[in-house]
PDB file of C-alpha atoms in Angstrom:
ATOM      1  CA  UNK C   6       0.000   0.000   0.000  1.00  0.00           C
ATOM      2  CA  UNK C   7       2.839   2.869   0.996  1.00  0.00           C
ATOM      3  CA  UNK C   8       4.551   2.005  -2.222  1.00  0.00           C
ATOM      4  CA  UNK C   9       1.317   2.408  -4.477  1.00  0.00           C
ATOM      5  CA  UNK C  10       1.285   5.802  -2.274  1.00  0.00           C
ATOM      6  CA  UNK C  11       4.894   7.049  -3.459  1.00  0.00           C
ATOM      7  CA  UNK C  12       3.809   6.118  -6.896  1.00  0.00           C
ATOM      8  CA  UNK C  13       0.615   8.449  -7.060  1.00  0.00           C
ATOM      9  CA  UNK C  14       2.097  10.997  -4.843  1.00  0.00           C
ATOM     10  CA  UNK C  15       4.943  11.404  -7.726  1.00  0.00           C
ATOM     11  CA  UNK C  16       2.170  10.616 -10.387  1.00  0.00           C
ATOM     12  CA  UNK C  17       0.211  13.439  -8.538  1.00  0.00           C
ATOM     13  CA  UNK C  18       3.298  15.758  -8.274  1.00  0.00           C
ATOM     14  CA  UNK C  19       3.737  16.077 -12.014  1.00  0.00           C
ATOM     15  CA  UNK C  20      -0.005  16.318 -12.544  1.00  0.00           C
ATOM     16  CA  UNK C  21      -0.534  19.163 -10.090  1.00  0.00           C
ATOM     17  CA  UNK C  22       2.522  20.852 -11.450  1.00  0.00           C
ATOM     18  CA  UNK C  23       1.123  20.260 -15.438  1.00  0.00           C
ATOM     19  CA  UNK C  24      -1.818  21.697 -14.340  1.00  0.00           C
ATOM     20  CA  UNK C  25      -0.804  23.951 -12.634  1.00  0.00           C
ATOM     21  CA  UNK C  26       1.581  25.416 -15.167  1.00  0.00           C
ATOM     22  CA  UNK C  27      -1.616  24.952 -17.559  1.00  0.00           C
ATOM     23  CA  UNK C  28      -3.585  27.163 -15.965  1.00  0.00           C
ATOM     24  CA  UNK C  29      -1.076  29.880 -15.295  1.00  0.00           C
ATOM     25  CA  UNK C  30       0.439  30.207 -19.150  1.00  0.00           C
ATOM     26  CA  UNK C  31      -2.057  28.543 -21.399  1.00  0.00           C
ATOM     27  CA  UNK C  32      -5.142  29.775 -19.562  1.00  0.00           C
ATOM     28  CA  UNK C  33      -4.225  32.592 -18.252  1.00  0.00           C
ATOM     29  CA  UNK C  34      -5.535  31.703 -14.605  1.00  0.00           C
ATOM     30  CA  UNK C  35      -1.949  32.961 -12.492  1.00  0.00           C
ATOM     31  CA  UNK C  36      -4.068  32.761  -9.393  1.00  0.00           C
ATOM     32  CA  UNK C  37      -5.805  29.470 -10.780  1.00  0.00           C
ATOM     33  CA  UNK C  38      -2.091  27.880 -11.052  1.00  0.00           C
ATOM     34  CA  UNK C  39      -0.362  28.869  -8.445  1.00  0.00           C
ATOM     35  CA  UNK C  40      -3.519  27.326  -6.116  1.00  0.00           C
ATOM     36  CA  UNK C  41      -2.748  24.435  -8.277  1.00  0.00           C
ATOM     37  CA  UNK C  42       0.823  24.535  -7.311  1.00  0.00           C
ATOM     38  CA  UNK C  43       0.705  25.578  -3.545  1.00  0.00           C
ATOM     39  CA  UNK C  44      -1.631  21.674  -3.627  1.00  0.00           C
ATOM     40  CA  UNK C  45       1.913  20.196  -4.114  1.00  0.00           C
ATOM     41  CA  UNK C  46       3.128  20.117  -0.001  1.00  0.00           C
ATOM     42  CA  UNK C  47      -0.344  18.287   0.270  1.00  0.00           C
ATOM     43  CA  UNK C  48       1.141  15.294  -1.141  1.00  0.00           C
ATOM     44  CA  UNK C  49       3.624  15.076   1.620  1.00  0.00           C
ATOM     45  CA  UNK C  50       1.687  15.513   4.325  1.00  0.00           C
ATOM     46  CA  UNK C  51      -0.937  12.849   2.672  1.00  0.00           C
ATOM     47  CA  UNK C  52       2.068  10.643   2.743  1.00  0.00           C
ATOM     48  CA  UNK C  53       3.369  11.385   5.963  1.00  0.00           C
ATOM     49  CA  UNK C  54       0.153  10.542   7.379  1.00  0.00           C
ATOM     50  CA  UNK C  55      -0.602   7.472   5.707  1.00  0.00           C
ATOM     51  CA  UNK C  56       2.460   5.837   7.116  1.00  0.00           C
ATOM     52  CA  UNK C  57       2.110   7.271  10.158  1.00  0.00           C
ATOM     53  CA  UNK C  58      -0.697   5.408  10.963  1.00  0.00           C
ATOM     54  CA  UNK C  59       0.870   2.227   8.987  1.00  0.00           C
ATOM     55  CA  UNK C  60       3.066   1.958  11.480  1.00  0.00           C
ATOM     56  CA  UNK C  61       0.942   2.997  14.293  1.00  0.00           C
ATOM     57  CA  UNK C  62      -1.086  -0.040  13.685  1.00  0.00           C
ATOM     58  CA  UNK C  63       1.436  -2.405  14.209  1.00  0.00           C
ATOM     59  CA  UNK C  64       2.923  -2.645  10.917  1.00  0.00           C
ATOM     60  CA  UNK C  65       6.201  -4.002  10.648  1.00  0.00           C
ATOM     61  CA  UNK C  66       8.602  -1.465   9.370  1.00  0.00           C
ATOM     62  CA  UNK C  67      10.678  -1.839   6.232  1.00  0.00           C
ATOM     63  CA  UNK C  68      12.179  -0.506   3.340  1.00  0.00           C
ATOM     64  CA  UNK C  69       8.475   0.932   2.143  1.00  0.00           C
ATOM     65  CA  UNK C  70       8.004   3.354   4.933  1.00  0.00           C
ATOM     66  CA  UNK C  71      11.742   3.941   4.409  1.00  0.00           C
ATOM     67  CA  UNK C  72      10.912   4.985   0.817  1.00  0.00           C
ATOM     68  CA  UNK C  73       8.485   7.217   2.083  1.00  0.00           C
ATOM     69  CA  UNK C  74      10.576   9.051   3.935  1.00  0.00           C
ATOM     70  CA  UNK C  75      13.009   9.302   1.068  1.00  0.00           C
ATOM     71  CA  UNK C  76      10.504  10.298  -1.146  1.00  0.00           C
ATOM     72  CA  UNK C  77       9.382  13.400   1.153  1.00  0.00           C
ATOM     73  CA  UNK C  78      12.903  14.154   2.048  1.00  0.00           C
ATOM     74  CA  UNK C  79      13.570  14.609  -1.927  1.00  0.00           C
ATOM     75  CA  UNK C  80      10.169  16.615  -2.206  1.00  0.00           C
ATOM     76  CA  UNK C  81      10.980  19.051  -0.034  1.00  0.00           C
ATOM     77  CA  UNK C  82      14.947  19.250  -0.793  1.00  0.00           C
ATOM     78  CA  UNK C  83      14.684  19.015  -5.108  1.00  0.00           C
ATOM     79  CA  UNK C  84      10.902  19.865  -5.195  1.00  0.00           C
ATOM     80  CA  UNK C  85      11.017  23.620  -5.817  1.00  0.00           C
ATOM     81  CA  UNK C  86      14.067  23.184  -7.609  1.00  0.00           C
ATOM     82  CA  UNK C  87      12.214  21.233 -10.057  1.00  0.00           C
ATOM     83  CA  UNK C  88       9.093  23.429  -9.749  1.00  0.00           C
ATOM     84  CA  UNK C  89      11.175  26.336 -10.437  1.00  0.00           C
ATOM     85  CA  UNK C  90      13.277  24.727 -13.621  1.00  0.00           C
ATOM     86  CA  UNK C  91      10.063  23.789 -15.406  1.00  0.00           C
ATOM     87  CA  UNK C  92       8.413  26.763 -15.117  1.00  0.00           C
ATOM     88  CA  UNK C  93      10.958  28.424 -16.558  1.00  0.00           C
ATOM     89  CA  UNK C  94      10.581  26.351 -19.594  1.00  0.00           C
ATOM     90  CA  UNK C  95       7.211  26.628 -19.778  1.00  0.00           C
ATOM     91  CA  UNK C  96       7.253  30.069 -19.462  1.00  0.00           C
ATOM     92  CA  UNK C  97       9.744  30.681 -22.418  1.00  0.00           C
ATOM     93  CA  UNK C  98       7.779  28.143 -24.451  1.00  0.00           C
ATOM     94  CA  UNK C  99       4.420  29.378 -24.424  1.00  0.00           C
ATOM     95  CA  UNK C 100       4.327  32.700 -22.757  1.00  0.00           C
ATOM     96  CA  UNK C 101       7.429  34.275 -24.520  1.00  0.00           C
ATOM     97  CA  UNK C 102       9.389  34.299 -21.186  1.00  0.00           C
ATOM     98  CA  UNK C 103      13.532  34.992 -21.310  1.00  0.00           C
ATOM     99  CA  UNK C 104      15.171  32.271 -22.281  1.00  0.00           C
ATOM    100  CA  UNK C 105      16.245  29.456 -18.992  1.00  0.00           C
ATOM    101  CA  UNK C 106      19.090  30.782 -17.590  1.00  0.00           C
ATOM    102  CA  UNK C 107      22.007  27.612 -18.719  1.00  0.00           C
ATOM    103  CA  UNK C 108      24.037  26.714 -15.366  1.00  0.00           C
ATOM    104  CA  UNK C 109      28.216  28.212 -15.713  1.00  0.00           C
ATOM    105  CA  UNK C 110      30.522  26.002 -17.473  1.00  0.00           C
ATOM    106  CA  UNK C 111      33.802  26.729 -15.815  1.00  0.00           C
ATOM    107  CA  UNK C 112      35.569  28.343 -12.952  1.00  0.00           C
ATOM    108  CA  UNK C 113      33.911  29.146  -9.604  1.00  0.00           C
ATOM    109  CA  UNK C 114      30.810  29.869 -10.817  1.00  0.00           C
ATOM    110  CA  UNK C 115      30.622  26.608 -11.539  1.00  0.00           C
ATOM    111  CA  UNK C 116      31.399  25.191  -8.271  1.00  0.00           C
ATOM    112  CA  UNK C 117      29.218  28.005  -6.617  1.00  0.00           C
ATOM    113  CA  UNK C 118      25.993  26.170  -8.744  1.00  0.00           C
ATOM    114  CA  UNK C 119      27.565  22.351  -8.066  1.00  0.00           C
ATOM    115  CA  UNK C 120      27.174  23.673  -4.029  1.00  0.00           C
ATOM    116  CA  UNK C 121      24.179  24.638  -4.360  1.00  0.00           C
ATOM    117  CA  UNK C 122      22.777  21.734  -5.908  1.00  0.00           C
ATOM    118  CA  UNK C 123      25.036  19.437  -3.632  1.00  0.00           C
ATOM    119  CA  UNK C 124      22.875  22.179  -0.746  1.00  0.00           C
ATOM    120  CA  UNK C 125      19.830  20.953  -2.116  1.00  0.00           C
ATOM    121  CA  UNK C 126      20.273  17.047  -2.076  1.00  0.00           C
ATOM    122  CA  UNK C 127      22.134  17.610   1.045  1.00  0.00           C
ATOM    123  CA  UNK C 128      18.809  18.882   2.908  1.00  0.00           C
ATOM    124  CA  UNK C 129      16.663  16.515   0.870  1.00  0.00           C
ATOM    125  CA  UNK C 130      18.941  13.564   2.507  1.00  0.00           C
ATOM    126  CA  UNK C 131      18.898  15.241   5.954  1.00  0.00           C
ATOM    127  CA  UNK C 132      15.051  15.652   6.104  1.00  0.00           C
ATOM    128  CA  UNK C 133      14.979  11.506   5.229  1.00  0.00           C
ATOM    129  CA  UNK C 134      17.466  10.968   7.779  1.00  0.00           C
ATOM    130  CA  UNK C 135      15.028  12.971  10.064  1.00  0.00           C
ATOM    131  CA  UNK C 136      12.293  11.257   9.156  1.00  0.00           C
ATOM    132  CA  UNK C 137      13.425   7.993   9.173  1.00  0.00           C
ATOM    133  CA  UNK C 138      15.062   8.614  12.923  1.00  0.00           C
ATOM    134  CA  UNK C 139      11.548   9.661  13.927  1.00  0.00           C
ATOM    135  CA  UNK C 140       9.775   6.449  12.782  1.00  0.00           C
ATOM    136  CA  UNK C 141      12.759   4.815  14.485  1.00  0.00           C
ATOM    137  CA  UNK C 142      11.850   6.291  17.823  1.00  0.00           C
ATOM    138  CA  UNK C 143       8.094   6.012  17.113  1.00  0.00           C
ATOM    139  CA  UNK C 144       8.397   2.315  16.664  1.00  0.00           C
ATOM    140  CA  UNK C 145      11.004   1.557  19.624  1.00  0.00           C
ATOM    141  CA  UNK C 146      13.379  -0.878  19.958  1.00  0.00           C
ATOM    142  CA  UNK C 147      11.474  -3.868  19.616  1.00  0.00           C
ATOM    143  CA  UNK C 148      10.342  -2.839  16.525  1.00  0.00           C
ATOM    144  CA  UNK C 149      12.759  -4.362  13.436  1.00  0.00           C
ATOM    145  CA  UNK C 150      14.406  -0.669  12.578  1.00  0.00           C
ATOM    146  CA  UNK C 151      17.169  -2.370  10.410  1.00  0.00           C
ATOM    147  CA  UNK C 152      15.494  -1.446   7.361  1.00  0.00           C
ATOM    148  CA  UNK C 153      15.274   2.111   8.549  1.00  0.00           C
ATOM    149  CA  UNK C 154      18.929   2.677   9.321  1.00  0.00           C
ATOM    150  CA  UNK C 155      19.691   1.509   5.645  1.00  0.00           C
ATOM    151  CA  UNK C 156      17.972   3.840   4.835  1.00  0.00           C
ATOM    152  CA  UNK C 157      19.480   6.360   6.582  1.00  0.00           C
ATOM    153  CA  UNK C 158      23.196   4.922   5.462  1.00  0.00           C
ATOM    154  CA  UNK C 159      22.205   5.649   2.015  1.00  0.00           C
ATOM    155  CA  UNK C 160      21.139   8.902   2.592  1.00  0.00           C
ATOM    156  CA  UNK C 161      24.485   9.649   4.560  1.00  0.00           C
ATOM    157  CA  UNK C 162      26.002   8.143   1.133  1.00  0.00           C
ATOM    158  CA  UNK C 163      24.263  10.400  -0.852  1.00  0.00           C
ATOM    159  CA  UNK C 164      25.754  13.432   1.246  1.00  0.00           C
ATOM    160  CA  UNK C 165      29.389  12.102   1.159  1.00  0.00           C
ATOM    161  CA  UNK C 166      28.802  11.591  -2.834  1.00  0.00           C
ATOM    162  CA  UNK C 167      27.454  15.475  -3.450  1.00  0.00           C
ATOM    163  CA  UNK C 168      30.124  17.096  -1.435  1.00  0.00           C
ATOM    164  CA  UNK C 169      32.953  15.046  -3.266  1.00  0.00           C
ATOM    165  CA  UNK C 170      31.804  16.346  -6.050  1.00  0.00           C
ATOM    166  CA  UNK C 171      31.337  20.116  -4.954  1.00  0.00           C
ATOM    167  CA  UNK C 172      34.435  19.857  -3.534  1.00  0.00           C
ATOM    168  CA  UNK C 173      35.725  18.357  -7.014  1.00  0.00           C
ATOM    169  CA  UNK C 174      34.431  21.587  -8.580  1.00  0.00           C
ATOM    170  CA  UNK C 175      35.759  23.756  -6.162  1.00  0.00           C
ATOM    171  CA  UNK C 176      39.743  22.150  -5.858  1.00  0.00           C
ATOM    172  CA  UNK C 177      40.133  21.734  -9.724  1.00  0.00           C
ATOM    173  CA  UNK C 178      37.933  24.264 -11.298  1.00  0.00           C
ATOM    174  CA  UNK C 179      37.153  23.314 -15.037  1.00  0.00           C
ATOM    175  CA  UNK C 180      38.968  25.846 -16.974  1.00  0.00           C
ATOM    176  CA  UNK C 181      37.518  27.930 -20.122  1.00  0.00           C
ATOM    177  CA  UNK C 182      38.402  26.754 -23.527  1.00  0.00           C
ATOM    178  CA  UNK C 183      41.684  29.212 -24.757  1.00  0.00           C
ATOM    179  CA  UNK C 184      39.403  30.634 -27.076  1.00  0.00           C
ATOM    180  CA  UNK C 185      36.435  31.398 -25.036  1.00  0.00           C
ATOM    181  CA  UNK C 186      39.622  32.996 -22.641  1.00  0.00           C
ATOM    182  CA  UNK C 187      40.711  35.142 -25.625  1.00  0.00           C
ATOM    183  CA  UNK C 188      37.322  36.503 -26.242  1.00  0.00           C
ATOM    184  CA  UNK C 189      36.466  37.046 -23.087  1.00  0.00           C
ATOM    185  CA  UNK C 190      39.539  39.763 -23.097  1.00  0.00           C
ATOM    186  CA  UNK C 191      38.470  41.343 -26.031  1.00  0.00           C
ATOM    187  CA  UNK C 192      36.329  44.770 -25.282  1.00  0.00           C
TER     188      UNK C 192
END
């Protein structure tokens, strides 16, 4: 049942966020959309509920509540990322917006965007831990909590992972093409 839940809460994410994008560029409803789009958090909290009382009623927990905890933790770390990169789109597509702003190719500005996305799968992985420590202590010890703590390893794995690679960004900045750096000097 929890992972049927995941599945329409990320069926319902994109549908909200289609819809809601529908309303504000093709339809020319802004207020209409963004209603549409402030119905995303619902999902969570639907979620969060649902397995809530899974595991209040004696369920046994494993790596499904575990992926629901994951799955919330990304929502609210890469969710308005991913709100934020579509509309963009959209808006340039159908509602002659400026074109998406392209992330920097080299340099620091390029590790400056590589921390910031490491930021925002960093605080998607801590809210899981989070989570998944408080259906930990919700259950108790007697409860089987192995499945949990993998969980939470993973997550921990997924921190190490984004920082190496900010950090990679950071220690050996990519460097411009030598033409790009010739052009770049011209006035």
């Amino acid at each position: 049942m929890i992972v049927g839940l995941v599945i329409a809460c990320e069926v319902a994410f994109w549908a909200l966020l289609a819809a809601g994008l529908a309303f504000r560029y093709l339809l020319r409803m802004p207020r209409t959309g963004l209603a549409l789009l402030l119905c995303e958090p619902l999902l969570e909290v639907v979620l969060f509920t649902v397995t809530a009382i899974d595991l209040k009623n004696g369920a046994e927990p494993d790596w499904r509540h575990g992926l629901a905890a994951v799955y919330i933790g990304f929502t609210v770390g890469l969710g308005h990322a991913t709100i934020k990169w579509v509309d963009a789109r959209v808006a340039h597509r159908f509602a002659g917006g400026p074109p998406p702003v392209k992330p920097p190719k080299y340099g620091m500005a390029r590790a400056v965007h590589e921390w910031r996305t490491a930021g925002r799968w960093i605080l998607a992985s801590a809210v899981a831990i989070a989570l998944l420590q408080a259906a930990i202590w919700y259950v108790g010890s007697d409860g089987g909590t192995g499945s949990l703590r993998a969980w939470q390893l993973r997550m921990v794995w997924l921190i190490g992972i984004n920082v190496v690679i900010a950090a990679g960004y950071t220690l050996f900045p990519k460097r411009a093409p030598a033409e790009d750096r010739e052009s770049a000097k011209l006035p």
